[in-house]
mmCIF file of C-alpha atoms in Angstrom:
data_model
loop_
_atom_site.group_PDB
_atom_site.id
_atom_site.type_symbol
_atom_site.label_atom_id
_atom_site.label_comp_id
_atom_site.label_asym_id
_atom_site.label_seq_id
_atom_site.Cartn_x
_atom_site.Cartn_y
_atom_site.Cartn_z
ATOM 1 C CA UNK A 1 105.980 -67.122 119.241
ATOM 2 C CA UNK A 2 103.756 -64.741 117.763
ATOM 3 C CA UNK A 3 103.108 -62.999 121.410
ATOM 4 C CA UNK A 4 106.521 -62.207 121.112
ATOM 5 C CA UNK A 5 106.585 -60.697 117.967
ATOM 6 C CA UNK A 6 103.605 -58.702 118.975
ATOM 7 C CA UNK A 7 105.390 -57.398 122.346
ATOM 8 C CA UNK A 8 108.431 -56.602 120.019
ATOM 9 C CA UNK A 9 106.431 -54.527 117.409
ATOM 10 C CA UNK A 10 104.702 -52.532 120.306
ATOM 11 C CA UNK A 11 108.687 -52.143 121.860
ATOM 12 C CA UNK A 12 109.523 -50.987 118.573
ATOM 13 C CA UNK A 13 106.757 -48.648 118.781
ATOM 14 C CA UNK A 14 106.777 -46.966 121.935
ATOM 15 C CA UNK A 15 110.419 -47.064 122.074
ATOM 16 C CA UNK A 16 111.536 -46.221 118.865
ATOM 17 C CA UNK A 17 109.601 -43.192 117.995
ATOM 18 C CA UNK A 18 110.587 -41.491 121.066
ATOM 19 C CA UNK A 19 113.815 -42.126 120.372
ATOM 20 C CA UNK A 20 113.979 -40.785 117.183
ATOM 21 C CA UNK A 21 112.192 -37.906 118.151
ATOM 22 C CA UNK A 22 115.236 -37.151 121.052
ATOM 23 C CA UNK A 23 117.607 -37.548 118.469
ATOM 24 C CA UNK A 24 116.327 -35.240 116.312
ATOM 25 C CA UNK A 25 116.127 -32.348 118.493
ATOM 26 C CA UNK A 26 119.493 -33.163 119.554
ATOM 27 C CA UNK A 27 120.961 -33.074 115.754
ATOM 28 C CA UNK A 28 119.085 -29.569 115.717
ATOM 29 C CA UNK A 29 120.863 -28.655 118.784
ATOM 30 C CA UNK A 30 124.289 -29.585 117.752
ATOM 31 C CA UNK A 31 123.568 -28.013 114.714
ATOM 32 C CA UNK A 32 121.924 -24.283 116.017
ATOM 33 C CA UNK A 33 122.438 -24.121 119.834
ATOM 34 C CA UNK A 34 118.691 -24.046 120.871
ATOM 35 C CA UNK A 35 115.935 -25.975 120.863
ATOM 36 C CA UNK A 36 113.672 -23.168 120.448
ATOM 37 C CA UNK A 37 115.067 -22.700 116.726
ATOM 38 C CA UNK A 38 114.708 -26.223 115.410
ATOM 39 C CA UNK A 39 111.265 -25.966 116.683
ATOM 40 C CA UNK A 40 110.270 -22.391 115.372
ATOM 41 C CA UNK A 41 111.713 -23.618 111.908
ATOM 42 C CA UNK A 42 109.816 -26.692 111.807
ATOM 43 C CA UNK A 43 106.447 -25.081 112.402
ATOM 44 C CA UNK A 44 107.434 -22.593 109.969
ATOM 45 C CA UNK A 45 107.865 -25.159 107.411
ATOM 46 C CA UNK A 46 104.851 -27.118 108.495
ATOM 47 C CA UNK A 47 102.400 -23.246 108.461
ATOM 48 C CA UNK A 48 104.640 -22.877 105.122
ATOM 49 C CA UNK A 49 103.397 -26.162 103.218
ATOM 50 C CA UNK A 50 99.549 -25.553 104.727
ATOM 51 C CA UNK A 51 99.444 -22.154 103.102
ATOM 52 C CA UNK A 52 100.640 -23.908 99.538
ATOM 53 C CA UNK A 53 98.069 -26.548 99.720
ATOM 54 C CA UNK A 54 95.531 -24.302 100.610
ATOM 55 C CA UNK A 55 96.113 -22.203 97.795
ATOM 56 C CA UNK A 56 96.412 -24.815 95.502
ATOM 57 C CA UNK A 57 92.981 -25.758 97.010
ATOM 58 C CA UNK A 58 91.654 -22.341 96.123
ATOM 59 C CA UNK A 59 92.820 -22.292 92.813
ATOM 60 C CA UNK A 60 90.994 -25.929 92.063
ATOM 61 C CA UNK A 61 87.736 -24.807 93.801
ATOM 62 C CA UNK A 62 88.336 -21.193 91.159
ATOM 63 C CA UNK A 63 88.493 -23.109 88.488
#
């Protein structure tokens, strides 16, 4: 039984996340035509949230 549940949870895993990746990009592609977009946007938010931290980073090691 609990071989089972451990097969399952790896399923889950290496199933799932893909999955939910692919379904993602498709919403963005539904939603602005191109992958390209959705992906340029993301990394924009991601390069967007590292330059806040970092400055908030800067301002601790200031003060």
């Amino acid at each position: 039984m609990s071989e089972f549940i451990i097969v399952w949870m790896l399923g889950v895993i290496f199933v799932g996340l893909p999955v939910m990746m692919a379904y993602g990009i498709y919403k963005s592609i539904k939603k602005t035509g191109t992958v390209k977009t959705s992906l340029k946007s993301n990394y924009a938010k991601v390069v967007f949230l590292d330059r806040k931290l970092s400055m908030l980073n800067n301002k601790i090691f200031i003060n």
